[in-house]
mmCIF file of C-alpha atoms and ligand atoms in Angstrom:
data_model
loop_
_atom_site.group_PDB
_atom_site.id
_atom_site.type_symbol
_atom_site.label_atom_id
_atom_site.label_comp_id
_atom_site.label_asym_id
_atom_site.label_seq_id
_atom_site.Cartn_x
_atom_site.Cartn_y
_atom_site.Cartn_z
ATOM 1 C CA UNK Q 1 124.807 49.109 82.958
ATOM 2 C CA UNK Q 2 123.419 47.288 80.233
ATOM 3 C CA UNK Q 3 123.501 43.233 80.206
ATOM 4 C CA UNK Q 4 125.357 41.237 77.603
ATOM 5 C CA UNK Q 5 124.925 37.267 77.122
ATOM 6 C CA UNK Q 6 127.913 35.591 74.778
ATOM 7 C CA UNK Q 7 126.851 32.435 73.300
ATOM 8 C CA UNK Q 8 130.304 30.304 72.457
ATOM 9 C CA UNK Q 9 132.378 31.508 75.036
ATOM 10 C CA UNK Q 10 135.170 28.428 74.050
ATOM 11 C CA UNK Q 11 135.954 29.876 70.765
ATOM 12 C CA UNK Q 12 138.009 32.094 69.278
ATOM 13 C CA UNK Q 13 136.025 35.054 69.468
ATOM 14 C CA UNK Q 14 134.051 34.271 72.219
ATOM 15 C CA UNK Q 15 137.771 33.670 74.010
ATOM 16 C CA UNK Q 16 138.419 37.223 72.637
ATOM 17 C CA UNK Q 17 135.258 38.926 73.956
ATOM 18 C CA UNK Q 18 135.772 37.795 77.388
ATOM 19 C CA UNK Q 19 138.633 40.324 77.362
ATOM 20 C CA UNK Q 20 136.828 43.583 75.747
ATOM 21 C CA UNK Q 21 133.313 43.381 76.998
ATOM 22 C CA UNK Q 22 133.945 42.607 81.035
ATOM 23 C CA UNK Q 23 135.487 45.983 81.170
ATOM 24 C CA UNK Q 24 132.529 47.881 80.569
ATOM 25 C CA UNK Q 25 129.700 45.985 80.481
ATOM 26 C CA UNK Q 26 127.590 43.279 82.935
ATOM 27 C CA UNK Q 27 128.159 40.258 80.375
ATOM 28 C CA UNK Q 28 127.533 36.306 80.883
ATOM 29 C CA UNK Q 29 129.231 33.671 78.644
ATOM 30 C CA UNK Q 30 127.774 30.710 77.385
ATOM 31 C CA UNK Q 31 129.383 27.351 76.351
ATOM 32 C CA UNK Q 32 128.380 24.444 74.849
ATOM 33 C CA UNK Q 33 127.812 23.077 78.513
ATOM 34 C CA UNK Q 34 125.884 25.996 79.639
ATOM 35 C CA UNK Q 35 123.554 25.528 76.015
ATOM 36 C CA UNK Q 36 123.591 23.374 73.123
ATOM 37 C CA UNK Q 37 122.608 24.359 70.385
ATOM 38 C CA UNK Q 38 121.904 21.009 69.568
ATOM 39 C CA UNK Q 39 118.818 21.882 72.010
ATOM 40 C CA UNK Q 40 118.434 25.381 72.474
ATOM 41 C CA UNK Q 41 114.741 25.040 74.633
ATOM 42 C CA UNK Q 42 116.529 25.522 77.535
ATOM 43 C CA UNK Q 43 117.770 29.058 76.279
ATOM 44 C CA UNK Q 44 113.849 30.360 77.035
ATOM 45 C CA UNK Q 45 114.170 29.861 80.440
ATOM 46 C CA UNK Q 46 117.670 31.184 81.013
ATOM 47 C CA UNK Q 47 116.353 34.546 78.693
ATOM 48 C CA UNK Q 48 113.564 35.111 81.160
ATOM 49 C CA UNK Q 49 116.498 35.014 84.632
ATOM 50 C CA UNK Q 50 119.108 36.914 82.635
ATOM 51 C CA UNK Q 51 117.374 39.942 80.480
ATOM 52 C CA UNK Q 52 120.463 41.069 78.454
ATOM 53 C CA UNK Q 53 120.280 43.615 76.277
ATOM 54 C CA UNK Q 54 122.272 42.331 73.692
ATOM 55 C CA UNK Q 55 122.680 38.539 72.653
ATOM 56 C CA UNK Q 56 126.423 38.067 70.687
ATOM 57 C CA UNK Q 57 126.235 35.057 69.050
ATOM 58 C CA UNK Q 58 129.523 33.730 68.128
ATOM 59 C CA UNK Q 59 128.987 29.660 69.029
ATOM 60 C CA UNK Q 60 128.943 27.666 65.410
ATOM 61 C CA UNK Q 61 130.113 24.320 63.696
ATOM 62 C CA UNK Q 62 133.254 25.980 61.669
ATOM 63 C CA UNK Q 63 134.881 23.075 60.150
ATOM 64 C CA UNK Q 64 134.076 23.407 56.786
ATOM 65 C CA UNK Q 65 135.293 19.616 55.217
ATOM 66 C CA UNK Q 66 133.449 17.530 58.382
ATOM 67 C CA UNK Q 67 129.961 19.875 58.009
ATOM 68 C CA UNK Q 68 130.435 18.173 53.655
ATOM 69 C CA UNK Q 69 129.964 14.984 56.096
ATOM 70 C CA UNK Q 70 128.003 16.074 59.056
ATOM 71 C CA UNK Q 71 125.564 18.146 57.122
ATOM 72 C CA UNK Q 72 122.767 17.838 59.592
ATOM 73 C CA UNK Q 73 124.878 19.049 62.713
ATOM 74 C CA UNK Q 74 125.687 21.971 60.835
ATOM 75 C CA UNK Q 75 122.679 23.252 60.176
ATOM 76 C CA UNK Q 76 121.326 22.606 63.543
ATOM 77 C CA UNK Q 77 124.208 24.933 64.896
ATOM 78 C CA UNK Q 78 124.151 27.456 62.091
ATOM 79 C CA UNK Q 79 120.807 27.386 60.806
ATOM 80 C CA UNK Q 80 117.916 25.952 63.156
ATOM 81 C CA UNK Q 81 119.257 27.192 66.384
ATOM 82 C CA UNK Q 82 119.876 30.335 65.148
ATOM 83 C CA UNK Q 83 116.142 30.556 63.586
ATOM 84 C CA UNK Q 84 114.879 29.442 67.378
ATOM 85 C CA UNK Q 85 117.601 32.343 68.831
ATOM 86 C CA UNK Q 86 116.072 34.884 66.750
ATOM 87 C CA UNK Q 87 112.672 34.821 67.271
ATOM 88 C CA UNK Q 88 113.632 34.499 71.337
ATOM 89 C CA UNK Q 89 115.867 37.726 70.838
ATOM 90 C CA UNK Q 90 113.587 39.326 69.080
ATOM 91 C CA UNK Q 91 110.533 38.328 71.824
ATOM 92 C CA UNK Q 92 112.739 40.029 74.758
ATOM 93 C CA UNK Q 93 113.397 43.225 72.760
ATOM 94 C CA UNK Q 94 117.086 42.340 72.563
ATOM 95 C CA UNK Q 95 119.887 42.946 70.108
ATOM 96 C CA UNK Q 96 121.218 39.916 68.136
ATOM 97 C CA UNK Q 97 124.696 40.296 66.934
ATOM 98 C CA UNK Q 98 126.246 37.268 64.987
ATOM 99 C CA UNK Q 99 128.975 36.383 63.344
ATOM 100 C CA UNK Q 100 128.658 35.201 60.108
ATOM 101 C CA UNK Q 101 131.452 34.431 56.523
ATOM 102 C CA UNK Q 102 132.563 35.271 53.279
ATOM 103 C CA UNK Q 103 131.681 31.898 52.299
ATOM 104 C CA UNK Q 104 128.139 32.807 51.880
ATOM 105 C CA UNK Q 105 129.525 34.003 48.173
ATOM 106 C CA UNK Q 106 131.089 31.833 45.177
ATOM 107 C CA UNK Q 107 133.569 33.834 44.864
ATOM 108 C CA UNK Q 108 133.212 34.252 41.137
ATOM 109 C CA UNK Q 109 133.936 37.844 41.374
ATOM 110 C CA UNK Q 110 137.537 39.420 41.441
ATOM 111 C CA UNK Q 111 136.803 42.633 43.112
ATOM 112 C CA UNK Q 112 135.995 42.608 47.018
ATOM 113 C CA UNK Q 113 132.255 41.940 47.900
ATOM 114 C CA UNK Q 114 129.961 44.775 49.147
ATOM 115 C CA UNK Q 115 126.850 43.839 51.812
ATOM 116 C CA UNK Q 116 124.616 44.401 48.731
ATOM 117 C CA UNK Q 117 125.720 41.664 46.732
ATOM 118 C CA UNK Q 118 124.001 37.809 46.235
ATOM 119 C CA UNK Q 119 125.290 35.411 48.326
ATOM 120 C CA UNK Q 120 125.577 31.595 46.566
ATOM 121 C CA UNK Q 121 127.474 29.448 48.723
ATOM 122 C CA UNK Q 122 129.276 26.335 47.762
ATOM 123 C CA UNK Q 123 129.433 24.452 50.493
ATOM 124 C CA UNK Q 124 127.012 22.852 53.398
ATOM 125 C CA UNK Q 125 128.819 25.077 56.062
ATOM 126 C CA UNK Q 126 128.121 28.152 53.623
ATOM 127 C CA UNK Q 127 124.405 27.319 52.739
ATOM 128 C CA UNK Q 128 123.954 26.622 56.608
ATOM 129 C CA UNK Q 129 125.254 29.828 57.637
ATOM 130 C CA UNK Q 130 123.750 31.649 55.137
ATOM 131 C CA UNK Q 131 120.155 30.405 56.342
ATOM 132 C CA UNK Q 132 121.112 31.283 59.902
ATOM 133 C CA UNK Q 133 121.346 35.116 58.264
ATOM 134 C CA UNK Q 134 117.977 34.778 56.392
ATOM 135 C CA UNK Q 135 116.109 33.384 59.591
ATOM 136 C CA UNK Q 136 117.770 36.636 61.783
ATOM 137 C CA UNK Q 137 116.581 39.110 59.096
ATOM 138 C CA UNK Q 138 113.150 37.839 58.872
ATOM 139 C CA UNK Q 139 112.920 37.510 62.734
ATOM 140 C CA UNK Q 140 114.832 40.139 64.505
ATOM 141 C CA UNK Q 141 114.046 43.936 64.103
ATOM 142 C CA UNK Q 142 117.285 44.641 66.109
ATOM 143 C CA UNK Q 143 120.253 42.710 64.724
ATOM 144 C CA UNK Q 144 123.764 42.932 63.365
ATOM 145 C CA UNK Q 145 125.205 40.201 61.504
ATOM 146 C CA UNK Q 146 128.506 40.781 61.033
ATOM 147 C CA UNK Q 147 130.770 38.544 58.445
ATOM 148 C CA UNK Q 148 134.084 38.201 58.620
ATOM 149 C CA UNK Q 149 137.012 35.725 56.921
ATOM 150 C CA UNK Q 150 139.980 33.709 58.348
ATOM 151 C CA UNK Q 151 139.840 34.051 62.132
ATOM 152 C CA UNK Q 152 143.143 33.453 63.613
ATOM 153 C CA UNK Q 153 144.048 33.945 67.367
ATOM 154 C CA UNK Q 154 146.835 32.933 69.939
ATOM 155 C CA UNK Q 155 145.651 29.422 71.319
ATOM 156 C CA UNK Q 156 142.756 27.864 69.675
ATOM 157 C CA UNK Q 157 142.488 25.864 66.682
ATOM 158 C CA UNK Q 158 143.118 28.388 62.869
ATOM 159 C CA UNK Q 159 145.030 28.529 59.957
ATOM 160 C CA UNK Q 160 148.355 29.650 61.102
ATOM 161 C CA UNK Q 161 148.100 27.243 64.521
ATOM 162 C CA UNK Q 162 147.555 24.057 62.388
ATOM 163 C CA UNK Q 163 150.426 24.978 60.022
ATOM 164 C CA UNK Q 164 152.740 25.678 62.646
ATOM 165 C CA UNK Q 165 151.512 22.410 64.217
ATOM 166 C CA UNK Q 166 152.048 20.208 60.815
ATOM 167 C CA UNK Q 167 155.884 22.058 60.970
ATOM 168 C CA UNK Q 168 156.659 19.336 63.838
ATOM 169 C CA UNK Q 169 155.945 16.672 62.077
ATOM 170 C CA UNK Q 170 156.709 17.454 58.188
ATOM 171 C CA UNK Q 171 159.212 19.290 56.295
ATOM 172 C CA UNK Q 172 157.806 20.411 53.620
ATOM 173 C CA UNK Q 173 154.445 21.908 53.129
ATOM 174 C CA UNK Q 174 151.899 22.676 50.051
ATOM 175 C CA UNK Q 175 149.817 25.740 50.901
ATOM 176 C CA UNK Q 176 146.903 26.821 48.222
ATOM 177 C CA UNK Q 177 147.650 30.124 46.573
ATOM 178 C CA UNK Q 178 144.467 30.528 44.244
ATOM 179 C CA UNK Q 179 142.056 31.375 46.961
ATOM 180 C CA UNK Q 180 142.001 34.722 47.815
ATOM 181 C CA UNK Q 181 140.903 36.168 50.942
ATOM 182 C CA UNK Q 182 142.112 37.389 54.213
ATOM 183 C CA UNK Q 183 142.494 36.470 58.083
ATOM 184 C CA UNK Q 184 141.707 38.252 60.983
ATOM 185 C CA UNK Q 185 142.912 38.472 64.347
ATOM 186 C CA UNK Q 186 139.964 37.293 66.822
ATOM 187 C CA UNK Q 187 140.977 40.407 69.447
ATOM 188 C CA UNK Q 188 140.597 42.801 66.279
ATOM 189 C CA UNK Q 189 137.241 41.010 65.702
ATOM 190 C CA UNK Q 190 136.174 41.454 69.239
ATOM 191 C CA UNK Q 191 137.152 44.798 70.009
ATOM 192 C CA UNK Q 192 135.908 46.153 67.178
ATOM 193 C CA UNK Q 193 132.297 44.310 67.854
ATOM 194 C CA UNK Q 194 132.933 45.906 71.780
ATOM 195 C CA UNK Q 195 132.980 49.409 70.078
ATOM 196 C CA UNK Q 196 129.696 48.808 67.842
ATOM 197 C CA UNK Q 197 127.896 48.016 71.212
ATOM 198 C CA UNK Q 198 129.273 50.737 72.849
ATOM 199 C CA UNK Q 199 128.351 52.887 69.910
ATOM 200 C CA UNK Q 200 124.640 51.947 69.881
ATOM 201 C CA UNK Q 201 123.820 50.770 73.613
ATOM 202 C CA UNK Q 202 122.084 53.776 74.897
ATOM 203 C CA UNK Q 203 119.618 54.308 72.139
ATOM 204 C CA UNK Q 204 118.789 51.003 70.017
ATOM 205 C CA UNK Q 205 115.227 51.706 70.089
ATOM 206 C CA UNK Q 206 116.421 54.791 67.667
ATOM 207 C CA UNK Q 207 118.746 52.969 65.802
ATOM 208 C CA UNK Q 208 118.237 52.659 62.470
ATOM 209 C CA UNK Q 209 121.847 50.957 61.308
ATOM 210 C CA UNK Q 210 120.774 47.426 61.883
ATOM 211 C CA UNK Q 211 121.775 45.188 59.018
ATOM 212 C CA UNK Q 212 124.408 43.071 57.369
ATOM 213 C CA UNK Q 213 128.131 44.006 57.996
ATOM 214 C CA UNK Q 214 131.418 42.938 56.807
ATOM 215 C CA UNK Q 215 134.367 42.972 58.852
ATOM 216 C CA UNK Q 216 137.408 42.706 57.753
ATOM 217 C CA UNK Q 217 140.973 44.336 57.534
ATOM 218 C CA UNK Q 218 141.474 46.095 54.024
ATOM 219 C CA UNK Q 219 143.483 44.039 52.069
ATOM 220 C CA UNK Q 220 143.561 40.301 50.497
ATOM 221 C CA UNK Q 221 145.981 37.792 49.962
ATOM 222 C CA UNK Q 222 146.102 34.088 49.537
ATOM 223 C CA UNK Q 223 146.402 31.136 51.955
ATOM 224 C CA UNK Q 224 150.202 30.768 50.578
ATOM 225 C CA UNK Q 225 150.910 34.580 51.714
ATOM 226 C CA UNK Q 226 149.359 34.066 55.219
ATOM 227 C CA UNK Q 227 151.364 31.229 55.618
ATOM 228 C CA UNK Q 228 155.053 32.301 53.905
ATOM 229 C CA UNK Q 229 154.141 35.794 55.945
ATOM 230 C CA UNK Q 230 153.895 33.631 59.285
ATOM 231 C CA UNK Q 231 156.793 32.454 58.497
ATOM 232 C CA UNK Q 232 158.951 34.979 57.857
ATOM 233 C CA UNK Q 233 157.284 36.627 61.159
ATOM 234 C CA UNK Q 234 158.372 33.436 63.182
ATOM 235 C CA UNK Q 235 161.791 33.330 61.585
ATOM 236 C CA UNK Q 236 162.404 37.070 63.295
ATOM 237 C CA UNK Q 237 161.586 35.466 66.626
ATOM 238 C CA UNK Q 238 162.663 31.696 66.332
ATOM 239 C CA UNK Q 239 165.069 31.239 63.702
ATOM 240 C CA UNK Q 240 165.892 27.529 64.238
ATOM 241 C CA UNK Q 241 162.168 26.305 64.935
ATOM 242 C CA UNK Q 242 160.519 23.387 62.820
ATOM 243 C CA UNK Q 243 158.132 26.537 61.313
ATOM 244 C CA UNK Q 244 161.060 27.977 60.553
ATOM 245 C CA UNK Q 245 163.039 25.609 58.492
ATOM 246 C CA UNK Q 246 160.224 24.463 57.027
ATOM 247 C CA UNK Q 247 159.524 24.445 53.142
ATOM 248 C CA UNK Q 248 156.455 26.122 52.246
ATOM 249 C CA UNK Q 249 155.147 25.753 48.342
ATOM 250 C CA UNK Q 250 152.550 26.794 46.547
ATOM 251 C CA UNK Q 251 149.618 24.479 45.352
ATOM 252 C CA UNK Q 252 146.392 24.953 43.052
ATOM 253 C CA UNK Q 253 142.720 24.231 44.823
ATOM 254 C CA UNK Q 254 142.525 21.969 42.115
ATOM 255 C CA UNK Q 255 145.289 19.838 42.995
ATOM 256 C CA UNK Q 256 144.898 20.106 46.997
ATOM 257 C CA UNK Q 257 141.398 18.870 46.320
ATOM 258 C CA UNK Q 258 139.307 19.763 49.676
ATOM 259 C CA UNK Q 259 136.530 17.883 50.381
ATOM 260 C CA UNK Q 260 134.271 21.455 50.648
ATOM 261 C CA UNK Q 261 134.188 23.675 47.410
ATOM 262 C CA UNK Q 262 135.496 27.175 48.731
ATOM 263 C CA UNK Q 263 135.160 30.828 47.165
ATOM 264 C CA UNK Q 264 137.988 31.460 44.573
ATOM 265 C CA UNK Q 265 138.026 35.058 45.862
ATOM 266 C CA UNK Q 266 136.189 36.081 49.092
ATOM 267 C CA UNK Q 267 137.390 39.520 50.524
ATOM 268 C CA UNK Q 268 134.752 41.633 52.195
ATOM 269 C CA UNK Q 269 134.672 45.017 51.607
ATOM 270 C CA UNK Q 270 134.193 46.684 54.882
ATOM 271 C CA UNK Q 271 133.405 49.835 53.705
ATOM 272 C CA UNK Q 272 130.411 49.842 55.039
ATOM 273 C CA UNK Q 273 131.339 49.599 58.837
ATOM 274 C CA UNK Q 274 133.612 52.535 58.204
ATOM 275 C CA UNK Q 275 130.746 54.845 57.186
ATOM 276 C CA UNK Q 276 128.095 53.758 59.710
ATOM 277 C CA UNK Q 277 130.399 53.103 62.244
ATOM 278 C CA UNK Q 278 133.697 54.525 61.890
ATOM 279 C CA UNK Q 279 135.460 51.093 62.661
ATOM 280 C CA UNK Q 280 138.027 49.223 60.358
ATOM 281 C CA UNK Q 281 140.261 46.453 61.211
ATOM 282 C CA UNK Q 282 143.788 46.268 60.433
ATOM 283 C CA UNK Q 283 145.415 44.221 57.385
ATOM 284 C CA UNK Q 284 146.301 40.555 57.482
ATOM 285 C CA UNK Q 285 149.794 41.422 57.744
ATOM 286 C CA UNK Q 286 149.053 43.012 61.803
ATOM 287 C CA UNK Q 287 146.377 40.004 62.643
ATOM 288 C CA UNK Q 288 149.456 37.543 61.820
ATOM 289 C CA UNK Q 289 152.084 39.508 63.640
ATOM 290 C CA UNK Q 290 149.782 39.476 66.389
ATOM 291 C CA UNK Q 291 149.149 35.816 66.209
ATOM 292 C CA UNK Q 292 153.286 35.005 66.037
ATOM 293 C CA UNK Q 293 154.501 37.915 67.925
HETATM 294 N N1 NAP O 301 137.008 30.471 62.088
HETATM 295 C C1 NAP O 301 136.996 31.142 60.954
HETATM 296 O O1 NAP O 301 137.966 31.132 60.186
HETATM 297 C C2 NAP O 301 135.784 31.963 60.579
HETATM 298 C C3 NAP O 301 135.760 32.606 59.335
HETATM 299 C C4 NAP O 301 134.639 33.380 59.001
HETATM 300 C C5 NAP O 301 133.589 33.487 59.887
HETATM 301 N N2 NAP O 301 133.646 32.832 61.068
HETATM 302 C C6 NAP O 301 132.481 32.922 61.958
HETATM 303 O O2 NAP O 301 132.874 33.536 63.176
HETATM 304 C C7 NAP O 301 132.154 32.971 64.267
HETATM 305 C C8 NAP O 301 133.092 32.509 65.353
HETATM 306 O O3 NAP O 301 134.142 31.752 64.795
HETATM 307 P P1 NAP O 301 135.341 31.193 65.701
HETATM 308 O O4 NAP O 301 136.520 31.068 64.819
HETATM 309 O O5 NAP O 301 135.406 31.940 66.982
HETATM 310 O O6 NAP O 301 134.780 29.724 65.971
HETATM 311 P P2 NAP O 301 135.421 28.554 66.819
HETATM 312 O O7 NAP O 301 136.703 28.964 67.443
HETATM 313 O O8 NAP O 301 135.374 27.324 65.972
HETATM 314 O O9 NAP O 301 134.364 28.394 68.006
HETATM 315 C C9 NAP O 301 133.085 27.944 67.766
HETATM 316 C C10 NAP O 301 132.316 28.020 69.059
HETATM 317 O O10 NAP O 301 131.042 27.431 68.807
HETATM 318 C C11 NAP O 301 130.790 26.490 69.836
HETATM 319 N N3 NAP O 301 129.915 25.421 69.384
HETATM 320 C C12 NAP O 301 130.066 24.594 68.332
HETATM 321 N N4 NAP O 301 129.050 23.702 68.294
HETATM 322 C C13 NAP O 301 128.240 23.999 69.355
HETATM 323 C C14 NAP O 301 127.038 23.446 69.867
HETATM 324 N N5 NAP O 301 126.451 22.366 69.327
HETATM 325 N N6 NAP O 301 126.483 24.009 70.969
HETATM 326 C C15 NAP O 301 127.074 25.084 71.571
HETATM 327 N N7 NAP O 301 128.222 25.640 71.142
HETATM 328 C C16 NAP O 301 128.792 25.090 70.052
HETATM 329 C C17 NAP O 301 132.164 25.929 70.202
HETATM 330 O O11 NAP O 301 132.102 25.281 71.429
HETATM 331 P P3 NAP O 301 133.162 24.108 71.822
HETATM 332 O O12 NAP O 301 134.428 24.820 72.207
HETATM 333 O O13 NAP O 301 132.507 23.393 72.937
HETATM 334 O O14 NAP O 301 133.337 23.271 70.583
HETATM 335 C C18 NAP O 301 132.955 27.232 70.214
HETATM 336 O O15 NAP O 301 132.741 27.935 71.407
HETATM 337 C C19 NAP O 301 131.276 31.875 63.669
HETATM 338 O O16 NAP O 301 130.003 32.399 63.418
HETATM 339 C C20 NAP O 301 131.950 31.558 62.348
HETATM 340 O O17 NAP O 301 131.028 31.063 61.401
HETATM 341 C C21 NAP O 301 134.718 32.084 61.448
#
């Protein structure tokens, strides 16, 4: 049975592994507790005692407006620990998978963005994950980085949590409608990473489709859509709830002013994962009924 270790067990995907991998695989999760990757010496050691076979990475600092602030914590997380992470992987012969963004581009294309195509990020959380790609591909001869946009899931802390959240205390909300993107369930995330180990477990010394993945569903919309779509989703279920009754409006980047730049237009093209792999994830539209249902 081969031996999986989950770095960022707490989060949203790590939350959502726990439930896919445990059924078929000997897997140990990591939290912050267990490592920090504000130190990640101690991961040597722990390497040597566990032996997995595959190494998912899915612990990093994701708050894009505090990493504008806290610029070196988030390239410790997403860029330095990740270079030490690789070049461990890579000395134990093991797989690194990790999760990566679509803010790695500028988003001053229209059209969605193929593997193939420069990165330029605008913001610190952006640049830092992007080096935390550069250092796997120059270190790791077995990896899979896999980016993906807009996680959403049940209980922790995303998009269509906080709005329903800001519904208790406010009436009306302003939700920006020029960035265009899409979200993603964490269980459709997780599963479909499950299925991409299953797919190459027996034979990665043979395995030749290492690389740079997106993963996404297949179609994009803006942060106003995800959030009127929640809402007409929650009104189905719980007609009278603060969500429900509240006012949701549309509002320009320019005049919500962020404190990180973000991508005008970010969808992944997922194409690829669909040749090599014969996985696709479902449209926004199922990741949010999942996340109201
Ligand atoms: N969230 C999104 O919208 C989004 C979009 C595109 C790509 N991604 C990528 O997808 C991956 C997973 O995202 P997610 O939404 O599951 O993230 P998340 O819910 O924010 O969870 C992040 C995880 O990283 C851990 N972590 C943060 N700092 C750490 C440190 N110093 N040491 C050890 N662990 C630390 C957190 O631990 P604690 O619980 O202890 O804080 C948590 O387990 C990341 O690579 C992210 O860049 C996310």
């Amino acid at each position: 049975m081969k031996k999986i270790l989950v770095l960022g067990s707490t989060g949203q995907i790590g939350t959502a592994l726990k439930n896919d991998l445990t059924k078929w695989c000997e897997v140990t999760f990591f939290n912050r507790n267990d490592l920090d990757f504000a130190n990640i010496e101690p991961l040597n050691t722990k390497l040597k005692d566990l032996k997995p076979d595959f190494i998912i990475n899915s612990a990093a600092y994701t708050n894009v407006d505090h990493a504008e602030e806290f610029i070196d914590k988030a390239f410790q997380v997403n860029s330095l620990a990740v270079e030490k992470l690789s070049k461990l992987a890579n000395s134990i012969g093991a797989v690194l998978v990790h999760f990566s963004t679509d803010y790695v581009f500028d988003g001053k294309k229209n059209t969605p963005y193929a593997e193939t195509e420069m990165p330029n990020p605008l913001s610190i959380y952006g640049k830092s994950k992007l080096e935390g790609e550069q250092f796997i591909e120059k270190n790791c001869s077995k990896f899979l980085i896999l980016r993906t946009s807009g996680v959403i899931s049940k209980n922790n802390d995303n998009f269509v949590s906080k709005i329903k959240k800001l519904a208790k205390t406010k009436k009306e909300l302003s939700v920006i409608n020029d960035q265009i993107t899409t979200v993603n369930f964490s269980s459709y995330i997780s599963k479909a990473t499950s299925k991409i180990i299953q797919k190459i477990e027996n034979n990665p010394d043979n395995e030749n489709r290492w690389g740079i993945y997106h993963m996404s569903g297949s179609e994009p919309g803006s942060w106003f859509d995800f959030a009127t779509y929640a809402q007409k989703m929650n009104k189905l279920s719980d007609p009278s709830s603060s969500f429900s009754q509240m006012k949701i409006s549309p509002i320009s980047s320019r005049e919500f002013n962020q404190k990180a730049k973000r991508p005008k237009y970010s969808f992944l093209a997922s194409d690829k994962l669909k040749i090599n792999f014969g996985i696709s994830l479902p449209n926004w539209k199922k990741s949010i009924s999942e996340v109201i249902g």
